[in-house]
Coordinates of C-alpha atoms in Angstrom, one line a residue:
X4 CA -6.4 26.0 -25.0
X5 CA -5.5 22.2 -25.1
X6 CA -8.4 20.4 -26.1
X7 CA -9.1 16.8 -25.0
X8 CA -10.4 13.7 -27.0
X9 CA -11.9 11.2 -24.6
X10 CA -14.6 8.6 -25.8
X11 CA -17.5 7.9 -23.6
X12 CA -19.9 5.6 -23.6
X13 CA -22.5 7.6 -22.0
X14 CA -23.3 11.3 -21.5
X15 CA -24.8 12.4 -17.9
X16 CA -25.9 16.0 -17.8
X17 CA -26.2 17.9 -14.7
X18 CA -29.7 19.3 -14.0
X19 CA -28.3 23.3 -13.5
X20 CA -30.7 26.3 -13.4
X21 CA -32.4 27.3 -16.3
X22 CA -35.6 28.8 -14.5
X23 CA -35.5 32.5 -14.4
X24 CA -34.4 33.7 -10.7
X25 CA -35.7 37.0 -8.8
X26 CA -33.3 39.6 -9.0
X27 CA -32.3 42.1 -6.4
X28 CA -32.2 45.9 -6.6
X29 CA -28.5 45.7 -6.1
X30 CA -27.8 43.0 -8.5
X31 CA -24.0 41.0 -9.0
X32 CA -23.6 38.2 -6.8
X33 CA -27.0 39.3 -4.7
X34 CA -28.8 37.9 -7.9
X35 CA -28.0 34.1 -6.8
X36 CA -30.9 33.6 -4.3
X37 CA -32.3 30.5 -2.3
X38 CA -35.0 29.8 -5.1
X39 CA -36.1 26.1 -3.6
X40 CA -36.2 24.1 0.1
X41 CA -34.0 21.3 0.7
X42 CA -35.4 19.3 2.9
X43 CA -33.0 16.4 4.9
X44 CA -33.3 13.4 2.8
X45 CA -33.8 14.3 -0.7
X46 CA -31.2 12.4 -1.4
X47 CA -30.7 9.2 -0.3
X48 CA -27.2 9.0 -1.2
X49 CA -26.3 12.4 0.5
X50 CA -25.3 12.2 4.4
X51 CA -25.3 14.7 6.6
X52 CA -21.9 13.7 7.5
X53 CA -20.5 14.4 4.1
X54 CA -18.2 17.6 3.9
X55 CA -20.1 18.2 0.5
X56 CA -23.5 18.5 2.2
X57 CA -23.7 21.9 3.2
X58 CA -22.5 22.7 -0.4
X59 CA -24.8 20.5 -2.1
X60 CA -27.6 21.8 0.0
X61 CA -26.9 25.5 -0.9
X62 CA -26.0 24.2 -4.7
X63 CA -30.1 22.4 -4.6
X64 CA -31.4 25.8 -2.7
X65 CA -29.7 28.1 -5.6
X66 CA -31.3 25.8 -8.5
X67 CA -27.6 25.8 -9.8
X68 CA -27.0 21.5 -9.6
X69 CA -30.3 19.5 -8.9
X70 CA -29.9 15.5 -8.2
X71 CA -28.7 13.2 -11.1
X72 CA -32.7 11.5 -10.4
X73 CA -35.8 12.6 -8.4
X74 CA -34.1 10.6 -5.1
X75 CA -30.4 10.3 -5.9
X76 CA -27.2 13.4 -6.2
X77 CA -24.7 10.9 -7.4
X78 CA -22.2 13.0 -5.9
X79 CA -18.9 10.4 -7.1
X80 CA -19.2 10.7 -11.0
X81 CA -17.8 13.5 -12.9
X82 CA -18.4 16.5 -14.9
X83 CA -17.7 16.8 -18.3
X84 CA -16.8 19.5 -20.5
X85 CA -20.0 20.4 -21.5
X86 CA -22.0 20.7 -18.3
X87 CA -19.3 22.8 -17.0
X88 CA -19.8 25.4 -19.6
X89 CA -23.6 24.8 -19.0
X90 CA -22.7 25.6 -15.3
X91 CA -20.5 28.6 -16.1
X92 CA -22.7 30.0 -18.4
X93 CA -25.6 29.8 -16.0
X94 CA -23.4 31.6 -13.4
X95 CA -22.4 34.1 -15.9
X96 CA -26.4 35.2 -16.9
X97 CA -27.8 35.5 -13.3
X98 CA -25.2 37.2 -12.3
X99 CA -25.1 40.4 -15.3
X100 CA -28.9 39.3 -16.1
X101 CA -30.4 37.8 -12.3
X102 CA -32.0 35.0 -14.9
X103 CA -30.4 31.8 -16.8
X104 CA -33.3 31.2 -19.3
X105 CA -31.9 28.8 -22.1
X106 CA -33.7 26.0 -23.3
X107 CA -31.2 23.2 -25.1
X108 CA -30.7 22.4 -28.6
X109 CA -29.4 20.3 -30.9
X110 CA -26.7 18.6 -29.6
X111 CA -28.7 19.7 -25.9
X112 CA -25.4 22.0 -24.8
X113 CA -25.5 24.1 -28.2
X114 CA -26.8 27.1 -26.9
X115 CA -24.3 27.4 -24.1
X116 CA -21.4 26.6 -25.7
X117 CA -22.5 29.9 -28.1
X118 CA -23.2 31.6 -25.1
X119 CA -19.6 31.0 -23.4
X120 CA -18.2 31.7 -26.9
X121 CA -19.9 35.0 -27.5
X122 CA -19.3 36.0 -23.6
X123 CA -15.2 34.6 -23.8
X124 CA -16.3 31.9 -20.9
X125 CA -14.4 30.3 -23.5
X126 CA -12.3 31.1 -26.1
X127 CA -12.6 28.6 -28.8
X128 CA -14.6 25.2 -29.5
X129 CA -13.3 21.7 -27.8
X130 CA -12.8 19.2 -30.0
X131 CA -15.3 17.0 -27.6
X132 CA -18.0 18.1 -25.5
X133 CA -18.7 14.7 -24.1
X134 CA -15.7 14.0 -21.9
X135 CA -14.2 14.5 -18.4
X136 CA -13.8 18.0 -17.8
X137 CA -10.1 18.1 -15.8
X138 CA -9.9 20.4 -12.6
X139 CA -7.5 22.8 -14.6
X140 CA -10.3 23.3 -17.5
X141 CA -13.1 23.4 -14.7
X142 CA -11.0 26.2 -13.3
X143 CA -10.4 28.3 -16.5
X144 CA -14.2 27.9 -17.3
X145 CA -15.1 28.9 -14.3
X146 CA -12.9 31.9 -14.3
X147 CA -14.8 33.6 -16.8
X148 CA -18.4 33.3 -15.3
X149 CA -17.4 36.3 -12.6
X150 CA -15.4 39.7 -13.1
X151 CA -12.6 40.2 -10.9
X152 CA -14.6 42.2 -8.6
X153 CA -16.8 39.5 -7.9
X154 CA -13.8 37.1 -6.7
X155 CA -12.3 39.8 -3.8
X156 CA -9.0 38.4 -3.2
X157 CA -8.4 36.9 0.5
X158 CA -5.7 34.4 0.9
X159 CA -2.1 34.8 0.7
X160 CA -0.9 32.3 -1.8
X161 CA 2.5 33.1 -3.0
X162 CA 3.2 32.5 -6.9
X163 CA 4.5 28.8 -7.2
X164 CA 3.1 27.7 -3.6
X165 CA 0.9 25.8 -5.5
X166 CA 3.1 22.6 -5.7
X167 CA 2.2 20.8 -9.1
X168 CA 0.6 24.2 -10.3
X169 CA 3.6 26.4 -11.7
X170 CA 3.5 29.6 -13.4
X171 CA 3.5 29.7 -16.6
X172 CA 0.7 27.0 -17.6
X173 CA -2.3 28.0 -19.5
X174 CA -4.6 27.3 -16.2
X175 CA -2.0 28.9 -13.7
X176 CA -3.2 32.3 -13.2
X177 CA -7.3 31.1 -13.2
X178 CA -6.0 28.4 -10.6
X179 CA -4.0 31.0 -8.2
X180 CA -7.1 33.3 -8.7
X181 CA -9.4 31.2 -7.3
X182 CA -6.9 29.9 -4.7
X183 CA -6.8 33.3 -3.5
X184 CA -10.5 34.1 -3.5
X185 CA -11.1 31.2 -1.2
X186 CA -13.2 29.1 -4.0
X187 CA -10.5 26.4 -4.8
X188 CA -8.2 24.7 -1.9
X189 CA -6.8 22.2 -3.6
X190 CA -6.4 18.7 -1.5
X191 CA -4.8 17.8 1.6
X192 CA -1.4 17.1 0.5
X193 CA -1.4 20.2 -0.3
X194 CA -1.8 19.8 -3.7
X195 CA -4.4 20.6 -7.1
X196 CA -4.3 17.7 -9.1
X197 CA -4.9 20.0 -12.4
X198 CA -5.2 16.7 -14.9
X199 CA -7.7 14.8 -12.3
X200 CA -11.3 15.1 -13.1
X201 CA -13.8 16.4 -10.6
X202 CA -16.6 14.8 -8.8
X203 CA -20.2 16.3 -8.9
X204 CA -19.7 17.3 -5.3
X205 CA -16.5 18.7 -5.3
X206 CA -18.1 21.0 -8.5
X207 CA -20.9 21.7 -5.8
X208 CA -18.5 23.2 -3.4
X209 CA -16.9 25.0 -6.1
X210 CA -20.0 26.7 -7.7
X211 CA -21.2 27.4 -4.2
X212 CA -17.7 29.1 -3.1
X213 CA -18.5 31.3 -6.8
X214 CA -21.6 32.8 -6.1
X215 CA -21.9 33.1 -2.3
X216 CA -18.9 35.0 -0.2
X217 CA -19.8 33.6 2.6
X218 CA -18.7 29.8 2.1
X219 CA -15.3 30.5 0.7
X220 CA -12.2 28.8 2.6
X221 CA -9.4 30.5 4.2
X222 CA -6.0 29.3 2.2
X223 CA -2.4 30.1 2.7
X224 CA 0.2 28.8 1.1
X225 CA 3.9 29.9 1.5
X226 CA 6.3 29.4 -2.1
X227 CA 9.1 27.1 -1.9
X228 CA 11.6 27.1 1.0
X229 CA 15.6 28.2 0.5
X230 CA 17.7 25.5 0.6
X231 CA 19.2 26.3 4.1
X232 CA 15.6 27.0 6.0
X233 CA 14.6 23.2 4.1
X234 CA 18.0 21.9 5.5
X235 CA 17.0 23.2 9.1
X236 CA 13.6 21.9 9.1
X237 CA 14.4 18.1 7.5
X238 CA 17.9 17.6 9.0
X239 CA 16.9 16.6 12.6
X240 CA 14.2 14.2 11.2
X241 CA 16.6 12.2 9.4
X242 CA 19.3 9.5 10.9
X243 CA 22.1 7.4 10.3
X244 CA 21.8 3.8 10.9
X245 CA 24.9 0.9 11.6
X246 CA 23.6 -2.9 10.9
X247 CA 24.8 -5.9 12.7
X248 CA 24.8 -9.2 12.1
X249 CA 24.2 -12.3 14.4
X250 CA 27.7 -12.5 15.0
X251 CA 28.0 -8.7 16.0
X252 CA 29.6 -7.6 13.2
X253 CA 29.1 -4.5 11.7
X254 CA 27.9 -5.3 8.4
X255 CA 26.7 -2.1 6.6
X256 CA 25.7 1.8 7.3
X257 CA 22.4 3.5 5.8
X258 CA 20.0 6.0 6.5
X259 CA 16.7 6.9 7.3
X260 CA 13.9 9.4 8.5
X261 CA 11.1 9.7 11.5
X262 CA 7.7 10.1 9.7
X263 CA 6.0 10.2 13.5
X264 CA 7.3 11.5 16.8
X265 CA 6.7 8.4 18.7
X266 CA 9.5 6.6 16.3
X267 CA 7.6 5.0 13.5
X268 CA 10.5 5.9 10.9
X269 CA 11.4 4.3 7.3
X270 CA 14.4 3.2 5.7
X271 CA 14.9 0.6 2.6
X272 CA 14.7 -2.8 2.9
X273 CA 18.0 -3.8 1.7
X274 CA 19.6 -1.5 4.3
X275 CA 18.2 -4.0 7.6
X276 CA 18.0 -7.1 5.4
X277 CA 20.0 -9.7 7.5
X278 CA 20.5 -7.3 10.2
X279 CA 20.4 -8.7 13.8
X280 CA 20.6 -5.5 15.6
X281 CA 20.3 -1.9 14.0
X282 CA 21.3 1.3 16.1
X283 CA 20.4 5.0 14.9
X284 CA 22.4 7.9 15.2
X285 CA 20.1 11.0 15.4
X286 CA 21.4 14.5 14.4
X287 CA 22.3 15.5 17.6
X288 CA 24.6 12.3 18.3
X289 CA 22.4 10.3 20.3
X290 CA 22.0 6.9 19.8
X291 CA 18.9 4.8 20.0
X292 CA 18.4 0.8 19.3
X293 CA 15.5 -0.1 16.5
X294 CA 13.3 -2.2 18.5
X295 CA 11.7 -3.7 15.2
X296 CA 10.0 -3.8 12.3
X297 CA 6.3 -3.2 11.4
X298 CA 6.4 -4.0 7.9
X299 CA 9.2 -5.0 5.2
X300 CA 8.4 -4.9 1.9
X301 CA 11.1 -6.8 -0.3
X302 CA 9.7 -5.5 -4.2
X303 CA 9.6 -1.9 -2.9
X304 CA 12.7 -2.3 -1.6
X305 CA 10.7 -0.3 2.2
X306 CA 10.6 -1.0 5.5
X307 CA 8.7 0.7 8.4
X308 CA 10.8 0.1 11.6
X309 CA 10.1 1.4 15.1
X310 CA 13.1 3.5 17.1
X311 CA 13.2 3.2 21.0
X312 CA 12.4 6.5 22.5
X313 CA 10.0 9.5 21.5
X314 CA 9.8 13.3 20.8
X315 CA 11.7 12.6 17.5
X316 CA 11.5 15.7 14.7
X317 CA 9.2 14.1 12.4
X318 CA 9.3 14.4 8.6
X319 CA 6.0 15.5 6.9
X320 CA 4.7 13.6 3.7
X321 CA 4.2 14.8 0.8
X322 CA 2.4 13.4 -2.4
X323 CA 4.5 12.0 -4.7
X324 CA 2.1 11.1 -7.5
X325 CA 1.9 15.0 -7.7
X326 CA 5.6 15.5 -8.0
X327 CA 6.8 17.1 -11.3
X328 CA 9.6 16.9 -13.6
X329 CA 12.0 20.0 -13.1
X330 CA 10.8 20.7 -9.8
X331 CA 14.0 21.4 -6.9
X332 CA 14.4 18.4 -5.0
X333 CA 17.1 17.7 -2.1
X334 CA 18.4 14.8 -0.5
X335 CA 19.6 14.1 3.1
X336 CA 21.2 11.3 4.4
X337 CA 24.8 9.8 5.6
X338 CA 26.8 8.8 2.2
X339 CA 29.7 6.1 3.3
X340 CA 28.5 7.7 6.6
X341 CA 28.9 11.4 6.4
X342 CA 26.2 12.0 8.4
X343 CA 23.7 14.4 7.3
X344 CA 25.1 15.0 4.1
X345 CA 22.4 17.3 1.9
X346 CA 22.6 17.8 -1.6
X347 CA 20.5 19.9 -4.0
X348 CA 19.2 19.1 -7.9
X349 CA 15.9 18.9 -9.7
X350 CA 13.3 15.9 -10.3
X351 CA 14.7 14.2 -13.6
X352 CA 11.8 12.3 -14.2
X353 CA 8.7 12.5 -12.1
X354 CA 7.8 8.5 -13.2
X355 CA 11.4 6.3 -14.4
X356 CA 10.5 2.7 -14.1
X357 CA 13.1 0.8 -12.6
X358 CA 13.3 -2.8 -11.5
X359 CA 9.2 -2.9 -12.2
X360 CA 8.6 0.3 -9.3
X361 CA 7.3 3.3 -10.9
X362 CA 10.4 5.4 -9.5
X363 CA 11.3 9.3 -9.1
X364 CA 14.5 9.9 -11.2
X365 CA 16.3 13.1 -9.2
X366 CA 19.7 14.6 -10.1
X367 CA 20.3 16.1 -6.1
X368 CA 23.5 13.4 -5.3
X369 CA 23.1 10.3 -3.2
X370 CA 26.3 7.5 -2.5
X371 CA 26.4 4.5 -0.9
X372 CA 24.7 4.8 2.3
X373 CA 22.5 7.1 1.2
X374 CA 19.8 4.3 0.9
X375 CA 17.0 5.1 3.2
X376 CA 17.7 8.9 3.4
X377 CA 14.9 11.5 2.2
X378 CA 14.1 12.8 -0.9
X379 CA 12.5 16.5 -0.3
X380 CA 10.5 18.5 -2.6
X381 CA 10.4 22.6 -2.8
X382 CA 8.5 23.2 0.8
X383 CA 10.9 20.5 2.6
X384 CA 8.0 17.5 2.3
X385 CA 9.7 13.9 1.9
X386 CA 8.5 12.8 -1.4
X387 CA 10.6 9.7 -1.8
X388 CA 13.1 7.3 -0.3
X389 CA 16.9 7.7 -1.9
X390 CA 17.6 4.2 -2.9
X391 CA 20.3 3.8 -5.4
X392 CA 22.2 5.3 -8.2
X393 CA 24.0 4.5 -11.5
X394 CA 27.2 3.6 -11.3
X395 CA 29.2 5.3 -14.2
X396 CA 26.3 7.5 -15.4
X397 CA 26.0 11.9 -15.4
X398 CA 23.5 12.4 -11.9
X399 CA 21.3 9.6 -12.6
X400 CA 20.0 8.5 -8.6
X401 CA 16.7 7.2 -7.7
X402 CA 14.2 7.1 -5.0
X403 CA 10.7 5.0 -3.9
X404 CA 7.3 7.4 -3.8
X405 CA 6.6 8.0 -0.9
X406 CA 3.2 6.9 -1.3
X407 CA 4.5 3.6 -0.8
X408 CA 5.0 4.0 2.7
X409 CA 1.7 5.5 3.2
X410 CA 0.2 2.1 2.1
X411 CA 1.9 0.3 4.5
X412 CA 0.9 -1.1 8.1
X413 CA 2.4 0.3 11.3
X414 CA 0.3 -2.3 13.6
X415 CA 2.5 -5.3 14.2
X416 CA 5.7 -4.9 15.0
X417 CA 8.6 -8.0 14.8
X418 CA 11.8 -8.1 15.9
X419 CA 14.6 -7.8 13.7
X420 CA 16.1 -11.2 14.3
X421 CA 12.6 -12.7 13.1
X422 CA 13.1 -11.3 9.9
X423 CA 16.7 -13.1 9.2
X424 CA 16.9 -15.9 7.1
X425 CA 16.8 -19.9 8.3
X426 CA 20.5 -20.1 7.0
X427 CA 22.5 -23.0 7.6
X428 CA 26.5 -22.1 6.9
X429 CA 29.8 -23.4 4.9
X430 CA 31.8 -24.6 8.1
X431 CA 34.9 -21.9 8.9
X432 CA 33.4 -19.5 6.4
X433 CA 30.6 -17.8 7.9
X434 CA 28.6 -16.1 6.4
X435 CA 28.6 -17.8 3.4
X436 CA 25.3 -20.2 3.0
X437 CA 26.0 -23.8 2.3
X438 CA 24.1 -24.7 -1.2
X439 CA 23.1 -27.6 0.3
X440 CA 21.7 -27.3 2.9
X441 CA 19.1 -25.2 1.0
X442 CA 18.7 -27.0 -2.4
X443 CA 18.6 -30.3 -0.6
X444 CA 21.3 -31.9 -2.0
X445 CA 24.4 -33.7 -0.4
X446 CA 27.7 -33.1 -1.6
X447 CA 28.6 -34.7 -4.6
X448 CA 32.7 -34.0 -4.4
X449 CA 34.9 -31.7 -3.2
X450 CA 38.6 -30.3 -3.6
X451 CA 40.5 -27.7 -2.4
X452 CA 42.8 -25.6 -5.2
X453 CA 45.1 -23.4 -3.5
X454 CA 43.6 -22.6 -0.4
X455 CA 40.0 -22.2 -2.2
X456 CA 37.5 -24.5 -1.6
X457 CA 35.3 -26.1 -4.4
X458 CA 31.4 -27.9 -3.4
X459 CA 30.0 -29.9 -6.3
X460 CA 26.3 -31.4 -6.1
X461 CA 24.2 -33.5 -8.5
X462 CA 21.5 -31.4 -10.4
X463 CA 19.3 -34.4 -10.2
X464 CA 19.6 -34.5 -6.8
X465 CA 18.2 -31.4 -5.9
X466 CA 14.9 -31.2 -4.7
X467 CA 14.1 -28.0 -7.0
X468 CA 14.1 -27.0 -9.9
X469 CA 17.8 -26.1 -11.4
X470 CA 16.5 -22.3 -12.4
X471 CA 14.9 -22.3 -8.5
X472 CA 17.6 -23.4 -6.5
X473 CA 20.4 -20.7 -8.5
X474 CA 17.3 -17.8 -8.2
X475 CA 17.0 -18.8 -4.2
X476 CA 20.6 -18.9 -3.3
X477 CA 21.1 -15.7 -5.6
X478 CA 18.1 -14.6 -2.9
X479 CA 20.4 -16.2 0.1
X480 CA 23.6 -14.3 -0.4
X481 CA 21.8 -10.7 -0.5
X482 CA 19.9 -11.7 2.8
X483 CA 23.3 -12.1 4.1
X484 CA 25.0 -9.0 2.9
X485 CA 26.2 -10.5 -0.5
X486 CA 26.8 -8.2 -3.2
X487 CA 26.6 -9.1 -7.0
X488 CA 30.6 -8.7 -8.4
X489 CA 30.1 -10.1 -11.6
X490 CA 30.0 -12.7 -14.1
X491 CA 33.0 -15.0 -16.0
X492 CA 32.4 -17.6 -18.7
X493 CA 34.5 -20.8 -18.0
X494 CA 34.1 -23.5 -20.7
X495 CA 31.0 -22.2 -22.0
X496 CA 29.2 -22.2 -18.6
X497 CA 28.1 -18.7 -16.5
X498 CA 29.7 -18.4 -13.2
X499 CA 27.7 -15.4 -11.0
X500 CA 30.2 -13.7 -7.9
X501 CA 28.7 -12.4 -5.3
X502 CA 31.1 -10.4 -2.6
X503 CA 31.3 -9.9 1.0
X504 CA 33.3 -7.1 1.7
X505 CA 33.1 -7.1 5.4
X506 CA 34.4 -10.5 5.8
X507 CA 36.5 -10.5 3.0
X508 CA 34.8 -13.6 0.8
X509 CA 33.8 -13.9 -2.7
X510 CA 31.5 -16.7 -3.7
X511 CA 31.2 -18.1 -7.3
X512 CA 28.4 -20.2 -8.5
X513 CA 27.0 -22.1 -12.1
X514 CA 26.7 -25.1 -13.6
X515 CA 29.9 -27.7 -14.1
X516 CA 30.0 -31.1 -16.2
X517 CA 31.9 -32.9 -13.7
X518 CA 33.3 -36.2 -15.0
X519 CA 29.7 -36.4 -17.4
X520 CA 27.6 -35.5 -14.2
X521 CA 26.0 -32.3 -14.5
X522 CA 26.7 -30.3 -11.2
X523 CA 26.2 -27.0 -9.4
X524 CA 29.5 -26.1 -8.5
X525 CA 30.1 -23.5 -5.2
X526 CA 33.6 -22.0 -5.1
X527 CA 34.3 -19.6 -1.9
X528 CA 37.8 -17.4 -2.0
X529 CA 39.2 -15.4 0.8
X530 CA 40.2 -12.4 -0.6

């Protein structure tokens, strides 16, 4: 068993049953009786409205978990190690003995810990006693209070439906166990959360679910999807998107997915930066305009954008803080717009940190246009958004969480044109911005080299700071469909490129000692 070693500064223990309880004729689970009256109120920071109420009423009633303080339940801190062998071990007695009479010793859990050792509740010592008991060790513990007969089996949970519980971990079979008596259901994502910690009233629930029938939950949970029935569900959910810019150009292709039926769908930000008007093409062939945007986040590299019309095949969320490494993953979008491309692989890395996002590393296959498509997990839930790969690597592509998205606000929405850049241009060579016009600075000198226009300005003129004015063009030429090219070293200074393939320009830009005048020099070919 892995043992954890977590220091604390403080050790809560959980008031459980240590009063002998009346037992029944019959004995087993009829042992656990309603020993004391709860009465509405007793604790102040228990509402009725709580989904742990009824639990922690029945948990009071049992004398299994008693309130933190005469007034209080302090249903949000969690369990530790110890009291959840105190709690299993109590479980264990009344139910082969109808009583739980220990008294502590010396450290106060002592007793029960030699209880659950002599009984295999558990199997060896813990390192620590004193720290947060995880929701996979709750689960083994609590696995060997009650025989098998005691936990009748009731739900249909498939092996490996449990999405970030696989066979073949040391808690698996107590976890699916439970699942399937009704006494664990996991979350509402669908998933367990095995190296969480668990909250005094979740651990109500849970004891409650253990000794009475009656309260456990009805569960079903189907194993992974095949590859086709995940295609058949996702594929109508996710679209291929064309950009255009002011000029009505078609600048760039992309893809994305409907997360709600109304339209509310998500793509990345860099596939409607410096779009003017974005139209969809659904997997049926229809075509729809996006009527705007609710929310653009630039870092994440997101953006929430509304599609006119409704009915759309929706994608469902998943949880992608729950996603593991080696779990199957697929990918749909339009690659260099082969619409509804799919491609099959396996999370890489569950957490890959890339550009400062905490990013899912997958090897299913994405291109270029694949940005904004949907990364899918076993049962066909969009856990990520495919954003870009590595150029000359083996497999290595990458998507946002789609947690992300969850976070962000669908209330405001804001045409697409609002979101375009205040760019003032290079005469005759739209769309590249004119340096100066941003930095503030009016042309120093100019000359023309073979067809190839050069634009030099003073650094001290510039109303910025040098490192500022470079950063924020760099910034410029993206929000208008720039792409970095490269880099060349002329007379010991850095030049960057930036390319515009639809228009055919490449842009050059550094610092040049013109004449002893330091400059910033803008170079524009037509290639």
């Amino acid at each position: 068993m892995k043992k954890r070693i977590i220091s604390v500064l403080l050790v809560l223990v959980l008031f459980f049953a240590v009063l002998p309880i009346a037992a029944s004729a019959s004995g087993g689970l009829s042992y656990f009786c309603r020993v004391q009256t709860y009465q509405t109120g007793r604790f102040t920071d228990i509402a009725s409205s709580d989904w742990y109420a009824p639990y922690v009423q029945a948990a009071y009633e049992y004398d299994l978990i008693n309130g933190r303080t005469a007034g209080t339940f302090d249903p949000d801190s969690t369990l530790t190690i110890a009291e959840a062998i105190k709690l299993a071990v109590c479980i264990h007695s009344i139910y082969y003995r109808g009583s739980a009479d220990f008294s502590n010793g010396e450290p106060w859990y002592r007793p029960y810990v030699d209880y659950a050792l002599r009984h295999s509740i558990i199997d060896e010592e813990y390192i620590t006693y004193d720290a947060a008991v995880t929701r996979s060790e709750f689960a083994l513990i609590l696995l060997g209070a009650l025989p098998a007969e005691a936990l009748t089996e009731r739900n249909t949970v498939e092996d490996n439906a449990i999405p970030d519980v696989p066979l073949g971990f040391t808690y698996s079979d107590a976890v699916y166990m439970l699942y399937r008596a009704g006494v664990l259901t996991g979350n509402p994502a669908g998933t367990f959360l095995p190296n969480d910690s668990i909250k005094r009233s979740e651990a109500a629930a849970v004891v409650v679910r253990m000794v009475n029938a009656s309260f456990r939950q009805d569960v079903t949970l189907k194993a992974n999807l095949s590859a086709q029935e995940i295609y058949d569900k996702c594929a109508p959910a996710v679209f291929y998107v064309l950009i255009y810019d002011s000029m009505g150009q078609e600048i760039k292709t992309g893809s994305g997915f409907f997360i709600d039926e109304s339209g509310i769908a998500v793509t990345n930000y860099h596939v409607i930066q410096g779009a003017a008007r974005a139209v969809i093409t659904t997997y049926d062939g229809e075509e729809y305009e996006v009527s705007g945007v609710y929310a653009a986040d630039d870092f994440n590299d997101l953006a929430l954008i509304q599609v006119d019309g409704s009915g759309f095949r929706a994608l469902e969320m998943g949880d992608s803080d729950s996603v593991m490494t080696g779990a199957a993953a697929y990918a749909l979008g339009s690659p260099l717009g082969f619409k509804n491309t799919f491609s099959q692989g396996i999370i890489s890395s569950a957490s890959r940190m890339v550009l400062g996002i905490d990013c899912i590393q997958t090897t299913a296959a994405i291109s270029s246009g694949s940005s904004g498509g949907a990364l899918l997990d076993g049962t066909g839930k969009v856990i990520g958004v495919t954003t870009m790969t590595a150029v000359d690597a083996q497999n290595i592509n990458i998507a946002v969480p789609i947690n992300l998205v969850k976070d962000m606000d669908a209330s405001g929405l804001v045409t697409l044109s609002a979101l375009l850049p205040d760019t003032d241009y290079y005469k005759d060579y739209y769309p590249v911005p004119d340096f100066g016009a941003f930095s503030g600075a009016p042309v120093y000198k100019t000359e023309t080299v073979f067809d190839t226009p050069y634009y030099f300005y003073r650094v001290d003129r510039i109303g910025m700071r040098v490192e500022d004015a470079l950063e924020g063009y760099t910034d410029l030429l993206e929000q208008n469909c720039f792409q970095l090219y490269g880099y060349a070293i002329e007379e010991g200074s850095v030049f960057t490129y930036y390319i515009n393939t639809t228009y055919g320009l490449l842009v050059s830009f550094g610092e040049k000692d013109v004449d002893g005048v330091d400059c910033i020099r803008i170079q524009i070919y037509s290639i």
